[in-house]
Amino acid sequence: MSKQLNSKRVVSIYWEHSKRYKKKLWIIYPSMVLAQVVEDFIQPLIISYILTSLATRNLDQLKNNNLVLILLALALTEAFGLFMWNRLIIPLFWRTQEKIMRDLSMTSFDHLQLMSARFFGDRFAGSLVSQVNKFVNSFERLSDALTWNVFKLIVSLVATTIILFPKAPQISIAILVISAIYTPLVWRYRKKQLPTNQAWAAAETERTGQLADAISNIMAVKSFAGEKAEHKRMQSKVDAVFDRSMDTLRMNTRHESITGSVQRSINVSVIVLSVLLAINGNIDIGVIYLALTFGIAIMRRLWDLNMTFRTVTRVFGDAHDMAEILDTKPEIVDIDNPQELEIKDAHIDFKDVTFAHEKDAEPLFKKLSMHIDNGEKIGLVGHSGGGKTTITKLLMRFMDIQNGAISIDDQNIANVKQTDLRRHIAYVPQEPILFHRTLSENIAYGQPNATQEQIEHVAKLAHAHEFIKDLPLGYKTLVGERGVKLSGGQRQRIVIARAMIKDAHILVLDEATSALDSESEVLIQKALWTLMEGKTAIVIAHRLSTIQKMDRIIVLSEGKIIEEGSHTQLLAKKGAYANLWKHQSGGFIED
Ligand SMILES: Nc1ncnc2c1ncn2[C@@H]1O[C@H](COP(=O)(O)OP(=O)(O)O)[C@@H](O)[C@H]1O
Ligand SMILES: [Mg+2]
């Protein structure tokens, strides 16, 4: 997508969110016009009146018109201005802006939640976090710039023309012409800076990515004494940010020396023009005062445009990535009017499933077919990389298949709501990752309205209660980001407890007990058997003793089913499974 188009997208997303507060906007902006006109125009008009009276020594007129009243009016304009800005416009603007930012955060968050596993696999979590923040903060900077600078400039120009034109058309026209030439000039230069700004923002994203990657892998860094190498990587990223910033600075200086000299010469010309007109006696001193006050105010605002446009281009650079993500359609979507998943006895069918992780790559599964009966317990084994985890992820519909169908109780999983599908499957993933929340909350994630009693019940079944009760804060213990404060085995017991509390029709365990010592595994195994009662289950395990009692064992190799049958049948076959078993049986006794 071109950058140009993308800036438009950024604006349109911001506008879509701002529109929701139309009523507020209809109070804010007209109030601003009113306050600005009173403060910046009515007041100078009064002063100009006084000056003209003084200059023409028309003091009687001044006195007749009651000096006190005039001064009171001056004070009133001040009070009015103070009230309007401090009590009305700024608080309301602030509030509305915060509300829009709140909505933008939620839009980004909700959209990210829809994105697929692949999407997250391709990106750094840290970069995504910073992109959401930048996107939201950019709105603040953009709306500030447009409101406090551009909008006020427009009001100034219109009001100046209306007031000044009848009194001094020459000066009024001069101001308009200058603005009409100057503004596009500044904008043109700023647009030239857009690519440089985007390069700068991209460098910052990379820096954030490196920071997040190194920090989240900090234990790996330490254990491999990788600090120096990470330092070097980080150094190159921060250097890149610095270099891009300097590119921008150089360009900026070049452009601003041009626009600056134009602006300054204009300033001088307006003053000279006013003085000349005054000398020629065409104009009152009061009008000269107005011309200078208005003219200089506009010149200052025009100069501020430099800053404003700089903000605007940076904003587009910053908001670009997230806007693109918001425009990216989620890969895994529900069909229109998805049917409800009705589970009767939970048999599962893979029919001619073809799937490749990467487009155009050799598919991992080619026409893979597999039937799992009502309540059948399947053990899935095979060398790593064989596709066991992928099968479970396809069943969860974390990825879509290219061909064929996966169905549960004869309902294609592609035609049911994703949330509905996943609600019926208790899934224990290969890497047990926990929320940085309490143990109770982590377990109850499988059933949000679970009671503490239920939580402790499953914790006992999963043999997690034993270690939890010894923690100083017990079930209220926070587990650290991703659960780092627990051992691998402890984490696994928590996720098993979580799956147990969910009580779904289908159970999928991907190496769920791999980090447990064999003794704990035997204990948990019992609980898992109880859990599996009356359910359909797919259990993946490296340790074959874990699955030898399953109804059927499927041996997977390079995406193909090479053997299947019960433990005894497969041993009798003396094939791949028997081989695997031979390697492992040293430690495990068959019973
Ligand atoms: N997100 C992914 N992107 C690309 N390839 C992947 C991805 N996940 C797994 N693979 C590849 O798919 C194959 C099967 O992986 P997996 O299902 O995890 O095997 P298993 O669980 O049997 O060890 C492997 O070759 C692996 O490299
Ligand atoms: Mg795996």
Coordinates of C-alpha atoms and ligand atoms in Angstrom, one line a residue:
M1 CA 0.0 0.0 0.0
S2 CA 1.4 3.4 -0.9
K3 CA 2.3 5.8 1.9
Q4 CA 0.1 8.5 0.4
L5 CA -2.9 6.3 0.5
N6 CA -2.0 5.2 4.0
S7 CA -2.0 8.7 5.4
K8 CA -5.5 9.0 4.1
R9 CA -6.4 5.8 5.8
V10 CA -4.9 7.1 9.1
V11 CA -7.1 10.2 8.8
S12 CA -10.2 8.3 7.9
I13 CA -9.7 5.9 10.8
Y14 CA -9.3 8.8 13.2
W15 CA -12.3 10.6 11.7
E16 CA -14.5 7.5 12.0
H17 CA -13.7 7.4 15.7
S18 CA -14.1 11.2 16.2
K19 CA -17.5 11.2 14.5
R20 CA -19.0 9.3 17.3
Y21 CA -18.6 12.5 19.4
K22 CA -20.2 14.8 16.8
K23 CA -22.3 16.6 19.4
K24 CA -19.3 17.5 21.5
L25 CA -17.4 18.7 18.4
W26 CA -20.3 20.9 17.6
I27 CA -19.9 22.6 20.9
I28 CA -16.1 22.7 21.0
Y29 CA -15.3 24.3 17.6
P30 CA -18.0 27.0 17.5
S31 CA -17.1 27.9 21.1
M32 CA -13.5 28.2 20.0
V33 CA -14.5 30.6 17.2
L34 CA -16.5 32.7 19.6
A35 CA -13.8 32.8 22.3
Q36 CA -11.1 33.6 19.7
V37 CA -13.0 36.3 18.0
V38 CA -13.8 38.0 21.3
E39 CA -10.3 37.7 22.6
D40 CA -8.3 38.3 19.5
F41 CA -10.5 40.7 17.6
I42 CA -13.1 42.5 19.8
Q43 CA -10.4 43.5 22.2
P44 CA -8.0 45.0 19.6
L45 CA -11.1 46.7 18.1
I46 CA -11.8 48.5 21.4
I47 CA -8.1 49.4 21.8
S48 CA -8.0 50.6 18.3
Y49 CA -11.0 52.8 19.0
I50 CA -9.3 54.3 22.0
L51 CA -6.1 54.9 20.1
T52 CA -7.9 56.6 17.2
S53 CA -9.7 58.9 19.7
L54 CA -6.5 59.7 21.5
A55 CA -4.6 60.4 18.2
T56 CA -7.3 62.7 16.9
R57 CA -7.4 64.3 20.3
N58 CA -11.1 63.5 20.2
L59 CA -11.2 63.2 23.9
D60 CA -14.7 64.4 24.4
Q61 CA -16.0 61.6 22.2
L62 CA -14.1 59.2 24.4
K63 CA -15.5 60.7 27.5
N64 CA -19.0 60.9 26.2
N65 CA -18.9 57.3 25.3
N66 CA -18.0 56.7 28.9
L67 CA -14.4 55.6 29.4
V68 CA -15.4 53.5 32.3
L69 CA -17.8 51.5 30.2
I70 CA -15.2 50.9 27.6
L71 CA -12.7 49.7 30.1
L72 CA -15.3 47.5 31.6
A73 CA -15.9 45.9 28.2
L74 CA -12.2 45.3 28.0
A75 CA -12.2 43.5 31.3
L76 CA -15.3 41.5 30.3
T77 CA -13.6 40.3 27.1
E78 CA -10.8 39.0 29.3
A79 CA -13.1 37.3 31.7
F80 CA -15.1 35.8 28.9
G81 CA -12.0 34.5 27.3
L82 CA -10.8 33.0 30.5
F83 CA -14.1 31.3 31.1
M84 CA -14.5 30.0 27.6
W85 CA -11.0 28.4 27.4
N86 CA -10.6 27.2 31.0
R87 CA -14.1 26.2 31.9
L88 CA -15.5 25.0 28.6
I89 CA -13.3 24.5 25.6
I90 CA -10.2 23.0 27.1
P91 CA -11.9 20.6 29.5
L92 CA -14.4 19.5 26.9
F93 CA -11.8 19.1 24.2
W94 CA -9.5 17.1 26.6
R95 CA -12.3 14.8 27.6
T96 CA -13.4 14.2 24.1
Q97 CA -9.9 13.6 22.9
E98 CA -9.4 11.1 25.7
K99 CA -12.6 9.3 24.9
I100 CA -11.6 9.0 21.2
M101 CA -8.2 7.7 22.3
R102 CA -9.9 5.2 24.5
D103 CA -11.9 4.0 21.6
L104 CA -8.9 3.8 19.4
S105 CA -7.1 1.7 21.9
M106 CA -10.0 -0.7 22.1
T107 CA -10.4 -0.9 18.3
S108 CA -6.7 -1.8 18.0
F109 CA -6.9 -4.3 20.8
D110 CA -10.0 -6.0 19.5
H111 CA -8.6 -6.1 16.0
L112 CA -5.4 -7.7 17.3
Q113 CA -7.3 -10.3 19.2
L114 CA -8.9 -11.3 15.9
M115 CA -5.6 -11.9 14.2
S116 CA -4.3 -15.4 13.6
A117 CA -1.6 -17.4 15.2
R118 CA 0.4 -16.9 12.1
F119 CA 0.1 -13.1 12.4
F120 CA 1.6 -13.2 15.9
G121 CA 4.2 -15.7 14.9
D122 CA 5.5 -13.2 12.3
R123 CA 5.8 -10.3 14.7
F124 CA 7.3 -9.1 18.0
A125 CA 4.8 -8.7 20.8
G126 CA 6.8 -5.7 21.9
S127 CA 6.6 -4.0 18.6
L128 CA 2.9 -4.5 18.4
V129 CA 2.5 -3.0 21.8
S130 CA 4.5 0.1 20.8
Q131 CA 2.6 0.4 17.5
V132 CA -0.7 0.5 19.3
N133 CA 0.6 3.1 21.7
K134 CA 2.0 5.2 18.8
F135 CA -1.2 4.9 16.9
V136 CA -3.2 6.2 19.9
N137 CA -0.8 8.9 20.9
S138 CA -0.5 10.1 17.3
F139 CA -4.2 10.9 17.4
E140 CA -3.6 13.2 20.3
R141 CA -0.8 15.0 18.6
L142 CA -2.6 15.3 15.3
S143 CA -5.8 16.6 16.9
D144 CA -3.9 19.0 19.0
A145 CA -2.0 20.4 16.0
L146 CA -5.1 20.7 13.9
T147 CA -7.2 22.3 16.6
W148 CA -4.8 24.6 18.3
N149 CA -2.9 25.7 15.2
V150 CA -4.7 25.0 11.9
F151 CA -8.2 25.7 13.1
K152 CA -7.2 28.9 14.9
L153 CA -5.2 30.1 11.9
I154 CA -8.3 29.7 9.7
V155 CA -10.4 31.6 12.2
S156 CA -7.8 34.3 12.3
L157 CA -7.6 34.6 8.6
V158 CA -11.4 34.9 8.1
A159 CA -11.9 37.3 11.0
T160 CA -9.0 39.5 9.9
T161 CA -10.3 39.7 6.4
I162 CA -13.8 40.6 7.6
I163 CA -12.6 43.3 10.0
L164 CA -9.6 44.7 8.1
F165 CA -10.8 44.6 4.5
P166 CA -13.3 47.5 4.8
K167 CA -10.7 49.6 6.7
A168 CA -7.5 48.7 4.9
P169 CA -8.1 46.5 1.8
Q170 CA -4.4 46.7 0.7
I171 CA -3.1 45.2 3.9
S172 CA -5.9 42.6 4.1
I173 CA -5.2 41.4 0.6
A174 CA -1.5 41.3 1.3
I175 CA -2.1 39.0 4.3
L176 CA -4.3 36.7 2.3
V177 CA -1.9 36.5 -0.7
I178 CA 1.0 35.8 1.6
S179 CA -0.9 33.0 3.5
A180 CA -1.9 31.5 0.2
I181 CA 1.7 31.3 -1.0
Y182 CA 3.3 30.5 2.2
T183 CA 1.1 27.6 3.4
P184 CA 1.5 25.4 0.4
L185 CA 5.2 26.1 0.4
V186 CA 5.6 24.8 3.9
W187 CA 3.3 21.8 3.2
R188 CA 5.3 20.9 0.1
Y189 CA 8.5 20.8 2.1
R190 CA 6.9 18.8 4.9
K191 CA 5.6 16.3 2.4
K192 CA 9.1 15.8 1.1
Q193 CA 10.1 14.8 4.6
L194 CA 7.4 12.1 4.8
P195 CA 9.7 9.3 3.6
T196 CA 12.4 10.4 6.0
N197 CA 9.9 10.4 8.8
Q198 CA 8.7 7.0 8.0
A199 CA 12.2 5.7 7.9
W200 CA 12.7 7.2 11.3
A201 CA 9.5 5.6 12.7
A202 CA 10.6 2.2 11.2
A203 CA 14.0 2.4 12.9
E204 CA 12.2 3.1 16.2
T205 CA 10.0 0.1 15.7
E206 CA 13.1 -2.1 15.1
R207 CA 14.7 -0.7 18.3
T208 CA 11.6 -1.6 20.3
G209 CA 11.6 -5.0 18.7
Q210 CA 15.2 -5.7 19.7
L211 CA 14.5 -4.4 23.2
A212 CA 11.5 -6.6 23.6
D213 CA 13.2 -9.7 22.1
A214 CA 16.3 -9.4 24.2
I215 CA 14.4 -8.7 27.4
S216 CA 11.9 -11.5 26.9
N217 CA 14.8 -13.9 26.3
I218 CA 16.9 -12.4 29.0
M219 CA 17.6 -15.8 30.6
A220 CA 18.9 -17.2 27.3
V221 CA 21.0 -14.1 26.9
K222 CA 22.5 -14.6 30.4
S223 CA 23.0 -18.3 30.1
F224 CA 24.9 -17.9 26.8
A225 CA 26.8 -14.9 28.1
G226 CA 25.2 -13.1 25.2
E227 CA 25.1 -9.6 26.8
K228 CA 27.9 -8.2 24.6
A229 CA 26.3 -9.5 21.4
E230 CA 22.9 -8.1 22.5
H231 CA 24.5 -4.8 23.4
K232 CA 26.0 -4.6 19.9
R233 CA 22.6 -5.4 18.3
M234 CA 20.9 -2.8 20.4
Q235 CA 23.6 -0.3 19.7
S236 CA 23.1 -0.8 15.9
K237 CA 19.4 -0.3 16.3
V238 CA 19.7 2.9 18.4
D239 CA 22.4 4.2 16.0
A240 CA 19.9 3.7 13.2
V241 CA 17.3 5.6 15.0
F242 CA 19.8 8.4 15.6
D243 CA 20.9 8.5 12.0
R244 CA 17.3 8.6 10.7
S245 CA 16.6 11.4 13.2
M246 CA 19.7 13.3 11.9
D247 CA 18.5 12.8 8.3
T248 CA 15.3 14.4 9.3
L249 CA 17.0 17.2 11.1
R250 CA 19.2 18.0 8.1
M251 CA 16.3 18.1 5.8
N252 CA 14.4 20.2 8.3
T253 CA 17.1 22.8 8.7
R254 CA 17.4 23.1 4.9
H255 CA 13.6 23.6 4.5
E256 CA 13.2 25.9 7.5
S257 CA 15.9 28.3 6.4
I258 CA 13.9 28.8 3.2
T259 CA 10.5 29.1 4.8
G260 CA 12.0 31.1 7.6
S261 CA 13.4 33.8 5.4
V262 CA 10.2 34.0 3.5
Q263 CA 8.2 34.4 6.7
R264 CA 10.6 37.0 8.1
S265 CA 10.6 39.1 5.0
I266 CA 6.8 39.0 5.0
N267 CA 6.8 40.2 8.6
V268 CA 8.9 43.2 7.7
S269 CA 6.9 43.9 4.6
V270 CA 3.6 44.1 6.5
I271 CA 5.1 46.5 8.9
V272 CA 6.6 48.7 6.2
L273 CA 3.4 48.6 4.2
S274 CA 1.4 49.7 7.2
V275 CA 3.7 52.5 8.0
L276 CA 3.8 53.7 4.4
L277 CA 0.0 53.8 4.3
A278 CA -0.1 55.7 7.6
I279 CA 2.5 58.3 6.3
N280 CA 0.4 58.8 3.2
G281 CA -2.3 59.7 5.6
N282 CA -4.8 57.2 4.2
I283 CA -5.3 55.3 7.4
D284 CA -6.0 56.0 11.1
I285 CA -3.6 55.1 13.7
G286 CA -6.2 52.7 15.1
V287 CA -6.3 50.8 11.9
I288 CA -2.5 50.6 11.7
Y289 CA -2.7 49.1 15.2
L290 CA -5.2 46.5 14.0
A291 CA -3.2 45.7 10.9
L292 CA 0.0 45.2 12.9
T293 CA -1.7 43.2 15.7
F294 CA -3.6 40.9 13.3
G295 CA -0.8 40.7 10.7
I296 CA 1.8 39.7 13.3
A297 CA -0.6 37.2 14.9
I298 CA -1.2 35.6 11.6
M299 CA 2.5 35.5 10.7
R300 CA 3.1 33.8 14.0
R301 CA 0.5 31.2 13.3
L302 CA 1.8 30.7 9.8
W303 CA 5.3 30.1 11.3
D304 CA 3.7 27.6 13.7
L305 CA 2.5 25.7 10.7
N306 CA 6.0 24.6 10.3
M307 CA 5.8 22.8 13.6
T308 CA 2.3 21.6 12.9
F309 CA 3.1 20.1 9.6
R310 CA 6.2 18.5 11.2
T311 CA 3.9 16.9 13.8
V312 CA 1.5 15.9 11.1
T313 CA 4.1 14.1 9.0
R314 CA 5.6 12.4 12.1
V315 CA 2.1 11.3 13.1
F316 CA 1.6 9.7 9.7
G317 CA 5.0 8.0 10.0
D318 CA 4.1 6.7 13.5
A319 CA 0.5 5.7 12.8
H320 CA 1.2 4.0 9.5
D321 CA 2.0 0.5 10.8
M322 CA -1.0 0.2 13.0
A323 CA -3.3 1.6 10.3
E324 CA -2.0 -1.1 8.0
I325 CA -2.7 -3.8 10.6
L326 CA -6.2 -2.4 11.1
D327 CA -6.7 -2.7 7.4
T328 CA -5.4 -6.3 7.4
K329 CA -8.3 -8.7 7.4
P330 CA -8.0 -11.4 10.0
E331 CA -6.9 -14.6 8.4
I332 CA -9.3 -16.9 10.3
V333 CA -12.8 -15.6 10.2
D334 CA -16.3 -16.9 10.9
I335 CA -18.5 -17.5 7.9
D336 CA -21.6 -15.4 7.6
N337 CA -24.3 -16.9 9.9
P338 CA -22.1 -19.6 11.3
Q339 CA -24.1 -22.5 12.7
E340 CA -24.0 -23.5 16.3
L341 CA -21.7 -26.4 17.1
E342 CA -23.9 -29.2 18.4
I343 CA -21.9 -31.9 20.2
K344 CA -23.6 -35.2 20.7
D345 CA -20.9 -37.7 21.1
A346 CA -17.9 -35.9 19.7
H347 CA -16.4 -37.9 16.9
I348 CA -13.8 -36.2 14.9
D349 CA -13.0 -36.5 11.2
F350 CA -10.1 -35.3 9.2
K351 CA -11.0 -35.9 5.5
D352 CA -8.4 -35.5 2.8
V353 CA -6.8 -32.6 4.7
T354 CA -4.1 -30.7 2.8
F355 CA -2.2 -28.1 4.7
A356 CA 1.0 -26.2 4.4
H357 CA 2.3 -23.8 7.1
E358 CA 3.7 -21.4 4.4
K359 CA 2.0 -20.6 1.2
D360 CA 3.5 -22.3 -1.8
A361 CA 5.6 -24.6 0.4
E362 CA 5.4 -28.4 0.2
P363 CA 2.3 -29.3 2.2
L364 CA 2.9 -30.9 5.6
F365 CA -0.3 -32.9 5.2
K366 CA -1.4 -34.2 1.9
K367 CA -4.9 -35.7 1.9
L368 CA -4.6 -36.8 5.5
S369 CA -7.6 -38.7 6.6
M370 CA -8.3 -39.8 10.2
H371 CA -11.5 -40.8 12.0
I372 CA -11.7 -40.6 15.8
D373 CA -14.7 -42.3 17.2
N374 CA -17.2 -41.2 19.8
G375 CA -15.4 -41.1 23.1
E376 CA -12.3 -42.7 21.6
K377 CA -8.9 -41.9 23.2
I378 CA -6.2 -41.5 20.7
G379 CA -2.5 -41.4 21.4
L380 CA -0.5 -39.4 18.9
V381 CA 3.2 -40.2 18.7
G382 CA 6.1 -39.8 16.4
H383 CA 9.4 -37.9 16.0
S384 CA 9.3 -34.2 16.6
G385 CA 8.4 -32.2 13.5
G386 CA 6.1 -35.0 12.4
G387 CA 3.0 -32.7 12.6
K388 CA 1.4 -33.7 15.9
T389 CA 1.1 -30.2 17.3
T390 CA -0.1 -29.0 13.9
I391 CA -3.0 -31.5 13.9
T392 CA -4.2 -30.2 17.3
K393 CA -3.9 -26.6 16.0
L394 CA -5.9 -27.4 12.9
L395 CA -8.6 -29.0 15.1
M396 CA -8.7 -25.8 17.1
R397 CA -8.8 -23.9 13.8
F398 CA -5.9 -21.7 14.7
M399 CA -5.0 -22.1 11.0
D400 CA -7.2 -22.9 8.0
I401 CA -6.5 -25.9 5.9
Q402 CA -6.0 -25.5 2.1
N403 CA -8.1 -28.5 1.2
G404 CA -10.4 -31.2 2.6
A405 CA -12.5 -30.9 5.8
I406 CA -12.2 -31.3 9.5
S407 CA -15.5 -32.0 11.2
I408 CA -16.8 -32.7 14.7
D409 CA -20.0 -34.7 14.8
D410 CA -20.3 -34.2 11.1
Q411 CA -20.2 -30.4 11.3
N412 CA -17.4 -28.8 9.4
I413 CA -15.4 -26.7 11.9
A414 CA -15.0 -24.0 9.2
N415 CA -18.7 -23.4 9.4
V416 CA -19.1 -22.9 13.1
K417 CA -18.2 -20.0 15.2
Q418 CA -14.6 -20.1 16.3
T419 CA -15.5 -19.3 19.9
D420 CA -18.1 -22.0 19.9
L421 CA -15.7 -24.6 18.5
R422 CA -13.0 -23.8 21.0
R423 CA -15.5 -23.7 23.9
H424 CA -16.0 -27.4 23.3
I425 CA -12.4 -28.4 23.4
A426 CA -10.2 -28.4 26.4
Y427 CA -6.7 -27.7 25.0
V428 CA -3.5 -28.0 26.8
P429 CA -0.8 -26.6 24.5
Q430 CA 2.8 -27.7 24.3
E431 CA 4.1 -24.6 25.9
P432 CA 2.2 -23.9 29.1
I433 CA 2.2 -20.1 29.3
L434 CA 0.3 -18.3 32.1
F435 CA -1.1 -14.9 32.5
H436 CA 0.6 -12.6 35.0
R437 CA -2.4 -12.9 37.2
T438 CA -3.1 -15.0 40.3
L439 CA -3.0 -18.7 40.3
S440 CA -6.8 -18.7 41.0
E441 CA -7.4 -16.5 38.0
N442 CA -5.1 -18.6 35.8
I443 CA -7.0 -21.8 36.7
A444 CA -10.4 -20.2 36.5
Y445 CA -9.6 -19.0 33.0
G446 CA -11.2 -22.3 31.8
Q447 CA -14.4 -21.4 33.5
P448 CA -14.7 -17.7 34.5
N449 CA -17.4 -18.1 37.1
A450 CA -15.8 -21.0 38.9
T451 CA -15.9 -20.9 42.7
Q452 CA -12.8 -21.1 44.8
E453 CA -14.0 -24.5 45.8
Q454 CA -14.1 -25.7 42.2
I455 CA -10.7 -24.2 41.6
E456 CA -9.1 -26.0 44.5
H457 CA -10.9 -29.2 43.5
V458 CA -9.2 -29.3 40.1
A459 CA -6.0 -28.1 41.5
K460 CA -6.0 -31.1 43.8
L461 CA -6.7 -33.4 40.8
A462 CA -3.9 -31.9 38.9
H463 CA -1.6 -32.2 41.9
A464 CA -1.1 -28.4 41.9
H465 CA -2.7 -27.9 45.2
E466 CA 0.3 -29.4 46.9
F467 CA 2.7 -26.7 45.9
I468 CA 0.1 -23.9 45.8
K469 CA -0.8 -24.3 49.5
D470 CA 2.9 -23.9 50.4
L471 CA 3.2 -20.6 48.7
P472 CA 3.0 -17.6 51.1
L473 CA 0.1 -16.1 49.1
G474 CA -1.4 -19.5 48.1
Y475 CA -3.9 -19.2 45.3
K476 CA -3.4 -15.4 45.2
T477 CA 0.2 -15.7 44.1
L478 CA 1.1 -13.8 41.0
V479 CA 3.0 -16.1 38.6
G480 CA 5.2 -13.5 36.8
E481 CA 5.0 -12.7 33.1
R482 CA 4.2 -15.9 31.1
G483 CA 4.4 -17.8 34.4
V484 CA 8.1 -17.5 34.9
K485 CA 7.9 -17.8 38.7
L486 CA 6.8 -21.4 38.5
S487 CA 8.8 -24.4 37.4
G488 CA 7.9 -26.0 34.1
G489 CA 6.2 -28.9 35.9
Q490 CA 4.2 -26.6 38.1
R491 CA 3.1 -24.6 35.1
Q492 CA 1.9 -27.7 33.4
R493 CA -0.1 -28.7 36.4
I494 CA -1.8 -25.3 36.4
V495 CA -2.7 -25.6 32.7
I496 CA -4.0 -29.1 33.3
A497 CA -6.2 -27.9 36.1
R498 CA -7.4 -25.1 33.8
A499 CA -8.4 -27.7 31.2
M500 CA -10.0 -29.8 33.8
I501 CA -12.2 -27.0 35.1
K502 CA -13.3 -26.3 31.6
D503 CA -15.0 -29.7 31.3
A504 CA -15.4 -29.8 27.6
H505 CA -16.5 -32.7 25.3
I506 CA -13.1 -33.0 23.6
L507 CA -9.8 -33.1 25.4
V508 CA -6.5 -32.3 23.6
L509 CA -3.3 -32.7 25.5
D510 CA -0.1 -31.7 23.7
E511 CA 2.8 -33.0 25.7
A512 CA 0.8 -31.9 28.7
T513 CA 2.9 -33.9 31.2
S514 CA 6.3 -33.7 29.5
A515 CA 7.9 -31.5 32.2
L516 CA 6.7 -33.7 35.0
D517 CA 8.9 -36.3 36.7
S518 CA 7.5 -39.8 36.1
E519 CA 6.2 -40.0 39.6
S520 CA 4.0 -36.9 39.3
E521 CA 3.0 -38.0 35.9
V522 CA 1.7 -41.3 37.1
L523 CA -0.4 -39.4 39.7
I524 CA -1.8 -36.9 37.2
Q525 CA -2.4 -39.6 34.7
K526 CA -5.0 -41.1 37.0
A527 CA -6.7 -37.8 37.2
L528 CA -6.5 -37.4 33.5
W529 CA -8.1 -40.8 33.0
T530 CA -11.0 -39.7 35.2
L531 CA -11.2 -36.5 33.2
M532 CA -11.3 -38.4 29.9
E533 CA -14.2 -40.6 30.9
G534 CA -17.0 -40.2 28.4
K535 CA -14.9 -37.8 26.3
T536 CA -13.1 -37.9 23.1
A537 CA -9.4 -37.3 23.6
I538 CA -6.3 -36.7 21.7
V539 CA -3.1 -37.1 23.7
I540 CA 0.3 -36.4 22.4
A541 CA 3.2 -37.7 24.4
H542 CA 6.9 -38.4 24.0
R543 CA 6.9 -40.8 26.8
L544 CA 5.1 -43.8 25.4
S545 CA 4.2 -45.1 28.8
T546 CA 1.8 -42.2 29.0
I547 CA -0.3 -43.3 26.2
Q548 CA 0.1 -47.1 26.1
K549 CA -3.4 -47.5 27.5
M550 CA -5.1 -45.4 24.9
D551 CA -7.7 -47.0 22.7
R552 CA -5.6 -46.4 19.6
I553 CA -2.2 -45.1 18.9
I554 CA -1.4 -43.2 15.8
V555 CA 2.2 -42.9 14.6
L556 CA 2.8 -39.8 12.6
S557 CA 5.9 -39.2 10.5
E558 CA 6.4 -36.3 8.2
G559 CA 2.7 -35.6 8.1
K560 CA 1.7 -39.1 7.3
I561 CA 0.1 -41.8 9.4
I562 CA 2.5 -44.7 9.2
E563 CA 1.0 -47.0 11.8
E564 CA -2.0 -47.2 14.0
G565 CA -3.5 -49.7 16.5
S566 CA -3.4 -50.5 20.1
H567 CA -0.2 -50.7 22.1
T568 CA -0.1 -54.5 21.9
Q569 CA -1.0 -54.6 18.2
L570 CA 1.7 -52.1 17.4
L571 CA 4.3 -53.9 19.4
A572 CA 3.3 -57.1 17.6
K573 CA 3.8 -55.3 14.3
K574 CA 7.5 -54.7 15.2
G575 CA 7.4 -51.5 13.2
A576 CA 8.1 -47.9 13.9
Y577 CA 6.2 -47.9 17.2
A578 CA 7.9 -51.0 18.4
N579 CA 11.2 -49.4 17.7
L580 CA 10.3 -46.3 19.6
W581 CA 9.2 -48.4 22.5
K582 CA 12.3 -50.4 22.5
H583 CA 14.4 -47.2 22.9
Q584 CA 12.3 -46.0 25.8
S585 CA 11.3 -49.1 27.6
G586 CA 14.5 -49.1 29.6
G587 CA 12.9 -46.8 32.1
F588 CA 9.4 -47.9 32.0
I589 CA 7.8 -51.2 32.8
E590 CA 4.8 -52.3 30.9
D591 CA 1.9 -53.4 33.0
Ligands
LIG1 N1 4.2 -21.6 12.5 C1 4.9 -22.4 11.7 N2 5.4 -21.9 10.5 C2 6.0 -22.7 9.7 N3 6.3 -24.0 9.9 C3 5.9 -24.6 11.0 C4 5.1 -23.8 12.0 N4 4.8 -24.6 13.1 C5 5.3 -25.8 12.7 N5 6.0 -25.8 11.5 C6 6.6 -27.0 10.9 O1 5.6 -28.0 10.7 C7 6.2 -29.2 11.0 C8 5.4 -30.0 12.1 O2 5.5 -29.3 13.3 P1 4.7 -29.8 14.6 O3 3.3 -30.0 14.2 O4 5.0 -28.8 15.6 O5 5.4 -31.2 14.9 P2 5.4 -32.0 16.2 O6 4.4 -31.5 17.2 O7 5.1 -33.4 15.7 O8 6.8 -32.0 16.8 C9 7.7 -29.0 11.4 O9 8.5 -29.2 10.3 C10 7.7 -27.5 11.7 O10 8.9 -27.0 11.4
MG2 MG 4.7 -30.7 19.0

